[in-house]
């Protein structure tokens, strides 16, 4: 905690409550969150307004909210120091989104590369929430017209999330940077036009900006089904590692292998603290003196050592779900107070304080 009277700068960051967090989240973002908890006053947001692609399955979203909070507690985020916030229970987020959307052009949204990529993915996967509306026919709708409007505007909501507690820093995975760039623009323009209200926040990407998937895909992602989750048990981790994508050009253990671009070694670099071991494994791999199986065994062991304390804390919170809910309730209540203060300033900056004397 900061000294009395000394205001720490603020962090706001968050995730969508769509399921278990994985190693990619950890190396890309969570690790920074953990490190910065003392230096900054942190708001960790569970962005349940951002689940329009799961609007037909709110039960899953409900589970996702608890799942995310449990993962946060398991990695060591501390609800005594930081605020765990459920987005929709601070409805000021919706109000600020509406007001900010006055000042953001459609063209600006269309130029957002993350939104563009996600939109294409959504169109391909199809929207199931429209399914029921089509004469009860079980048919997933695959067309742009079926993508919910809320999906198109979620980056504006994200700008509102970040501006609400007047955050200075937003530690996130690499794919979120376009939203932060947009936030900076909006803050700058708002302040210039209506007087200073919002700091211009910086983005901060983690040690491993984007972790490859176990299948060799460029990104570890739940929707690609190529993750190692923070809550996976030791056998699951072992099994996933043993079937990891590795050097496809290598047929025998005596063939010289490729280390660069090999996901197994990328994970060693990211999660195996025994640098000497990693150097030795790489050396023997390059010169055809070790098999993939041994390299993978060592990786599974390193990952399990890393995950063990997380699993232990997770077990505690799984058997004490009331503690998880209490953390969420406390953080959300605080965030709401902060949001109400911000909205007073925003309304008065915009001239919407019609009834003030
Ligand atoms: N869009 C982010 C994700 O998919 C989650 C998120 C919502 C977020 N609001 C945010 C991240 C504000 C950083 C800041 O993971």
Coordinates of C-alpha atoms and ligand atoms in Angstrom, one line a residue:
X1 CA 0.0 0.0 0.0
X2 CA 1.1 3.5 -0.7
X3 CA 1.8 6.0 2.1
X4 CA -1.2 7.9 3.4
X5 CA -1.9 10.9 1.2
X6 CA 0.3 9.5 -1.6
X7 CA -1.7 8.6 -4.7
X8 CA -0.5 5.7 -6.7
X9 CA -1.1 5.7 -10.4
X10 CA -3.7 3.3 -11.6
X11 CA -3.8 0.2 -13.8
X12 CA -6.9 -1.1 -15.5
X13 CA -6.8 -4.3 -17.4
X14 CA -9.0 -7.3 -17.9
X15 CA -10.2 -10.4 -19.6
X16 CA -13.4 -11.8 -21.0
X17 CA -15.0 -14.5 -18.8
X18 CA -15.0 -17.2 -21.4
X19 CA -13.1 -19.9 -19.5
X20 CA -9.9 -21.0 -17.9
X21 CA -6.8 -18.9 -18.2
X22 CA -3.7 -20.5 -19.8
X23 CA 0.0 -20.2 -20.0
X24 CA -0.3 -17.6 -22.8
X25 CA -2.3 -15.3 -20.5
X26 CA 0.4 -15.8 -17.8
X27 CA 3.5 -15.0 -19.8
X28 CA 1.7 -12.3 -21.9
X29 CA 0.0 -10.4 -19.1
X30 CA -0.6 -11.9 -15.7
X31 CA 3.0 -11.9 -14.8
X32 CA 3.1 -8.1 -15.2
X33 CA -0.1 -7.7 -13.2
X34 CA 1.5 -9.7 -10.3
X35 CA 4.6 -7.6 -10.4
X36 CA 2.9 -4.2 -10.6
X37 CA 0.3 -4.8 -7.8
X38 CA 2.3 -2.8 -5.2
X39 CA 3.5 0.0 -7.5
X40 CA 0.0 0.7 -8.9
X41 CA -3.5 0.7 -7.7
X42 CA -4.9 -2.1 -9.9
X43 CA -8.4 -2.7 -11.3
X44 CA -8.7 -6.2 -12.8
X45 CA -11.9 -6.3 -14.8
X46 CA -14.0 -9.3 -15.8
X47 CA -15.4 -8.0 -19.0
X48 CA -18.8 -9.8 -19.1
X49 CA -20.3 -7.1 -21.4
X50 CA -17.9 -8.4 -24.0
X51 CA -19.5 -11.8 -24.4
X52 CA -22.0 -11.1 -27.2
X53 CA -20.7 -14.2 -29.0
X54 CA -21.9 -16.3 -26.0
X55 CA -25.2 -14.5 -25.4
X56 CA -27.1 -17.7 -25.9
X57 CA -25.2 -19.4 -23.1
X58 CA -25.1 -17.1 -20.1
X59 CA -24.7 -20.0 -17.8
X60 CA -21.3 -20.5 -19.3
X61 CA -20.5 -16.8 -18.7
X62 CA -21.6 -17.1 -15.1
X63 CA -19.2 -20.0 -14.6
X64 CA -16.5 -18.1 -16.5
X65 CA -16.7 -15.2 -14.1
X66 CA -16.0 -17.4 -11.1
X67 CA -13.4 -19.4 -13.1
X68 CA -11.4 -16.2 -14.0
X69 CA -11.5 -14.9 -10.5
X70 CA -10.4 -18.2 -9.1
X71 CA -7.5 -18.3 -11.6
X72 CA -6.5 -14.8 -10.5
X73 CA -6.4 -15.7 -6.9
X74 CA -4.6 -18.9 -7.8
X75 CA -1.7 -17.1 -9.5
X76 CA -1.5 -14.7 -6.5
X77 CA -3.4 -11.6 -7.5
X78 CA -4.4 -10.1 -4.1
X79 CA -7.9 -8.7 -3.7
X80 CA -6.7 -6.9 -0.5
X81 CA -4.4 -4.7 -2.6
X82 CA -6.2 -4.8 -6.0
X83 CA -9.8 -4.5 -7.1
X84 CA -11.5 -7.4 -8.9
X85 CA -14.3 -5.9 -10.9
X86 CA -17.4 -7.4 -12.6
X87 CA -18.0 -5.1 -15.6
X88 CA -21.8 -5.2 -15.8
X89 CA -22.2 -4.6 -12.1
X90 CA -20.7 -1.2 -12.8
X91 CA -23.2 0.0 -15.4
X92 CA -21.5 3.3 -15.7
X93 CA -19.3 1.5 -18.2
X94 CA -22.4 1.3 -20.5
X95 CA -23.1 5.0 -20.0
X96 CA -19.6 6.1 -20.8
X97 CA -19.6 3.8 -23.9
X98 CA -22.7 5.6 -25.2
X99 CA -21.2 9.0 -24.6
X100 CA -17.8 8.1 -26.2
X101 CA -19.4 6.6 -29.2
X102 CA -20.5 10.1 -30.1
X103 CA -16.9 10.8 -30.9
X104 CA -15.7 7.7 -32.7
X105 CA -16.2 7.2 -36.4
X106 CA -17.2 3.9 -38.0
X107 CA -14.1 4.2 -40.1
X108 CA -11.9 4.3 -37.0
X109 CA -13.4 1.1 -35.8
X110 CA -13.0 -0.6 -39.2
X111 CA -9.3 0.3 -39.1
X112 CA -8.8 -1.6 -35.8
X113 CA -6.8 -4.7 -36.9
X114 CA -7.8 -6.8 -33.8
X115 CA -11.5 -6.1 -34.4
X116 CA -11.1 -6.9 -38.0
X117 CA -9.5 -10.2 -37.4
X118 CA -12.0 -11.2 -34.7
X119 CA -14.9 -10.2 -36.9
X120 CA -13.7 -12.4 -39.7
X121 CA -13.2 -15.3 -37.3
X122 CA -16.8 -14.8 -36.0
X123 CA -18.3 -14.7 -39.5
X124 CA -16.5 -18.0 -40.2
X125 CA -17.5 -19.7 -37.0
X126 CA -21.1 -18.4 -37.3
X127 CA -23.4 -16.9 -34.8
X128 CA -25.4 -19.4 -32.8
X129 CA -27.6 -16.8 -31.0
X130 CA -29.6 -16.2 -34.1
X131 CA -30.1 -20.0 -34.6
X132 CA -33.2 -20.2 -32.5
X133 CA -34.8 -17.2 -34.2
X134 CA -34.8 -18.9 -37.6
X135 CA -38.0 -21.0 -37.3
X136 CA -36.4 -23.3 -34.8
X137 CA -34.2 -24.7 -37.5
X138 CA -30.8 -25.8 -36.2
X139 CA -28.7 -23.7 -38.4
X140 CA -25.7 -21.6 -37.4
X141 CA -25.8 -18.3 -39.3
X142 CA -22.6 -17.5 -41.1
X143 CA -22.8 -14.0 -42.4
X144 CA -21.8 -10.5 -41.4
X145 CA -25.4 -9.6 -40.7
X146 CA -25.5 -12.1 -37.9
X147 CA -22.6 -10.6 -35.9
X148 CA -24.1 -8.7 -33.0
X149 CA -23.9 -4.9 -33.0
X150 CA -22.3 -5.2 -29.5
X151 CA -19.4 -7.0 -31.0
X152 CA -18.7 -4.2 -33.4
X153 CA -18.7 -1.6 -30.6
X154 CA -16.8 -3.6 -28.0
X155 CA -13.6 -1.6 -28.6
X156 CA -15.5 1.5 -27.5
X157 CA -16.6 -0.3 -24.4
X158 CA -12.9 -1.2 -23.8
X159 CA -11.9 2.4 -24.1
X160 CA -14.6 3.2 -21.5
X161 CA -13.2 0.5 -19.2
X162 CA -9.8 2.0 -19.3
X163 CA -10.8 5.6 -19.0
X164 CA -13.3 4.9 -16.2
X165 CA -10.7 4.7 -13.3
X166 CA -8.5 7.1 -15.3
X167 CA -5.9 4.4 -15.7
X168 CA -2.3 5.3 -16.6
X169 CA -1.1 1.8 -17.6
X170 CA -2.8 -1.1 -19.3
X171 CA -0.8 -4.3 -19.2
X172 CA -2.2 -6.7 -21.8
X173 CA -1.4 -9.3 -24.4
X174 CA -0.1 -8.0 -27.8
X175 CA -3.5 -8.4 -29.5
X176 CA -5.0 -5.7 -27.3
X177 CA -2.6 -2.9 -28.2
X178 CA -4.9 -1.5 -31.0
X179 CA -7.6 -0.9 -28.4
X180 CA -5.1 1.0 -26.2
X181 CA -4.0 3.1 -29.1
X182 CA -7.7 4.0 -29.7
X183 CA -8.0 4.8 -26.0
X184 CA -5.1 7.2 -26.2
X185 CA -6.7 9.0 -29.2
X186 CA -10.1 9.3 -27.5
X187 CA -8.6 10.6 -24.2
X188 CA -6.5 13.2 -26.1
X189 CA -9.4 14.4 -28.2
X190 CA -11.8 14.5 -25.2
X191 CA -9.4 16.5 -23.1
X192 CA -8.6 19.0 -25.8
X193 CA -12.3 19.6 -26.5
X194 CA -13.8 19.5 -23.1
X195 CA -11.0 20.1 -20.7
X196 CA -8.7 17.7 -18.9
X197 CA -10.5 14.6 -17.6
X198 CA -8.5 11.5 -18.6
X199 CA -4.8 10.6 -18.5
X200 CA -3.5 9.1 -21.8
X201 CA -2.7 5.5 -20.8
X202 CA 0.3 3.5 -21.9
X203 CA 0.1 -0.2 -23.0
X204 CA 2.5 -2.7 -21.6
X205 CA 3.1 -6.1 -23.2
X206 CA 4.5 -9.0 -21.3
X207 CA 7.8 -11.0 -21.5
X208 CA 6.3 -13.3 -24.1
X209 CA 3.9 -11.1 -26.1
X210 CA 2.3 -14.0 -27.9
X211 CA 2.9 -17.6 -26.9
X212 CA 2.5 -20.3 -29.6
X213 CA 0.0 -23.0 -29.1
X214 CA 0.9 -26.6 -28.4
X215 CA -0.1 -27.3 -32.0
X216 CA 2.4 -24.8 -33.4
X217 CA -0.2 -22.3 -34.2
X218 CA 1.0 -18.7 -33.8
X219 CA -1.3 -18.1 -30.8
X220 CA -2.3 -20.1 -27.8
X221 CA -6.1 -19.6 -27.7
X222 CA -9.0 -21.3 -26.2
X223 CA -11.0 -21.2 -29.4
X224 CA -8.1 -23.0 -31.2
X225 CA -8.1 -25.7 -28.5
X226 CA -4.3 -25.6 -28.2
X227 CA -3.8 -24.4 -24.6
X228 CA -2.2 -25.5 -21.5
X229 CA -4.4 -24.2 -18.7
X230 CA -3.2 -22.9 -15.4
X231 CA -5.6 -25.4 -13.8
X232 CA -4.6 -28.5 -15.8
X233 CA -3.4 -31.3 -13.5
X234 CA 0.1 -32.8 -13.9
X235 CA -1.0 -35.7 -16.1
X236 CA -2.9 -33.4 -18.4
X237 CA 0.1 -31.2 -18.8
X238 CA 2.3 -34.3 -19.4
X239 CA -0.1 -35.6 -22.1
X240 CA -0.4 -32.2 -23.8
X241 CA 3.4 -31.7 -23.8
X242 CA 4.0 -35.2 -25.2
X243 CA 1.8 -34.5 -28.2
X244 CA 3.2 -31.0 -28.8
X245 CA 4.2 -29.9 -32.2
X246 CA 7.9 -29.9 -32.6
X247 CA 10.5 -29.9 -35.4
X248 CA 8.7 -31.6 -38.3
X249 CA 11.9 -32.1 -40.3
X250 CA 13.4 -34.3 -37.7
X251 CA 12.7 -38.1 -38.1
X252 CA 15.3 -39.6 -35.8
X253 CA 17.0 -38.6 -32.5
X254 CA 20.3 -38.5 -34.4
X255 CA 19.1 -36.0 -37.0
X256 CA 20.2 -32.4 -36.2
X257 CA 17.1 -30.6 -35.0
X258 CA 15.8 -27.0 -35.2
X259 CA 15.6 -25.1 -32.0
X260 CA 14.5 -21.7 -33.3
X261 CA 10.8 -21.6 -34.0
X262 CA 10.3 -24.9 -32.2
X263 CA 7.4 -24.5 -29.7
X264 CA 8.9 -27.0 -27.3
X265 CA 12.0 -24.8 -26.9
X266 CA 9.9 -21.6 -26.8
X267 CA 8.2 -23.0 -23.8
X268 CA 11.5 -24.1 -22.2
X269 CA 12.7 -20.5 -22.7
X270 CA 9.5 -19.1 -21.3
X271 CA 8.9 -21.4 -18.3
X272 CA 12.0 -23.4 -17.4
X273 CA 14.1 -21.5 -14.9
X274 CA 17.0 -23.9 -15.2
X275 CA 18.9 -22.0 -17.9
X276 CA 21.8 -24.4 -17.9
X277 CA 19.6 -27.3 -18.6
X278 CA 17.9 -25.4 -21.4
X279 CA 21.2 -24.5 -23.0
X280 CA 22.4 -28.1 -22.8
X281 CA 19.1 -29.5 -24.3
X282 CA 19.4 -27.0 -27.2
X283 CA 22.9 -28.0 -27.8
X284 CA 22.2 -31.7 -27.9
X285 CA 19.1 -31.2 -30.0
X286 CA 21.0 -29.2 -32.7
X287 CA 23.6 -31.8 -32.9
X288 CA 21.3 -34.8 -32.9
X289 CA 22.3 -36.1 -29.5
X290 CA 18.9 -36.2 -27.8
X291 CA 15.4 -37.3 -28.7
X292 CA 12.2 -35.2 -28.6
X293 CA 10.8 -37.4 -25.9
X294 CA 13.5 -36.4 -23.4
X295 CA 13.2 -32.7 -24.2
X296 CA 9.5 -32.9 -23.7
X297 CA 9.8 -34.9 -20.4
X298 CA 12.0 -32.1 -19.1
X299 CA 9.5 -29.5 -20.3
X300 CA 6.6 -31.2 -18.6
X301 CA 8.5 -31.4 -15.4
X302 CA 9.4 -27.7 -15.5
X303 CA 5.8 -26.7 -16.3
X304 CA 4.5 -28.9 -13.4
X305 CA 6.9 -27.3 -11.0
X306 CA 5.8 -23.9 -12.1
X307 CA 2.1 -24.8 -11.9
X308 CA 2.2 -26.7 -8.6
X309 CA 1.8 -23.7 -6.2
X310 CA -0.9 -22.2 -8.5
X311 CA -2.8 -25.5 -8.3
X312 CA -2.4 -25.5 -4.5
X313 CA -3.9 -22.1 -4.1
X314 CA -6.6 -22.9 -6.6
X315 CA -7.7 -25.9 -4.6
X316 CA -8.1 -23.7 -1.6
X317 CA -10.4 -21.3 -3.4
X318 CA -12.4 -24.1 -5.1
X319 CA -13.3 -25.4 -1.7
X320 CA -14.0 -21.8 -0.5
X321 CA -16.1 -20.2 -3.2
X322 CA -17.5 -17.7 -0.8
X323 CA -14.0 -16.1 -0.6
X324 CA -14.0 -15.7 -4.4
X325 CA -17.4 -14.0 -4.4
X326 CA -16.4 -11.8 -1.5
X327 CA -13.3 -10.6 -3.4
X328 CA -15.5 -9.8 -6.5
X329 CA -18.1 -8.0 -4.4
X330 CA -15.5 -5.8 -2.6
X331 CA -13.6 -4.9 -5.7
X332 CA -16.8 -4.2 -7.7
X333 CA -18.2 -2.0 -5.1
X334 CA -15.1 0.1 -4.9
X335 CA -14.9 0.4 -8.7
X336 CA -18.5 1.6 -8.8
X337 CA -17.7 4.4 -6.4
X338 CA -14.7 5.4 -8.5
X339 CA -16.9 5.2 -11.7
X340 CA -19.6 7.4 -10.2
X341 CA -17.0 10.1 -9.5
X342 CA -15.6 9.9 -13.0
X343 CA -19.1 10.2 -14.5
X344 CA -19.9 13.3 -12.6
X345 CA -16.8 14.9 -14.2
X346 CA -17.6 13.5 -17.6
X347 CA -21.2 14.8 -17.6
X348 CA -20.2 18.2 -16.4
X349 CA -17.4 18.4 -19.0
X350 CA -19.9 17.5 -21.8
X351 CA -22.5 19.9 -20.4
X352 CA -25.0 17.2 -19.4
X353 CA -25.3 18.5 -15.9
X354 CA -28.6 20.1 -16.8
X355 CA -30.0 20.5 -13.3
X356 CA -26.9 21.8 -11.5
X357 CA -27.5 25.3 -10.2
Ligands
LIG1 N1 -10.7 -7.5 -24.8 C1 -9.9 -8.1 -23.7 C2 -9.7 -9.6 -24.0 O1 -10.3 -10.1 -24.8 C3 -10.6 -7.9 -22.3 C4 -10.8 -6.5 -21.9 C5 -12.0 -5.9 -21.7 C6 -9.8 -5.6 -21.5 N2 -11.8 -4.6 -21.2 C7 -10.5 -4.4 -21.1 C8 -8.4 -5.6 -21.5 C9 -9.8 -3.3 -20.8 C10 -7.7 -4.5 -21.1 C11 -8.4 -3.3 -20.7 O2 -8.9 -10.2 -23.3

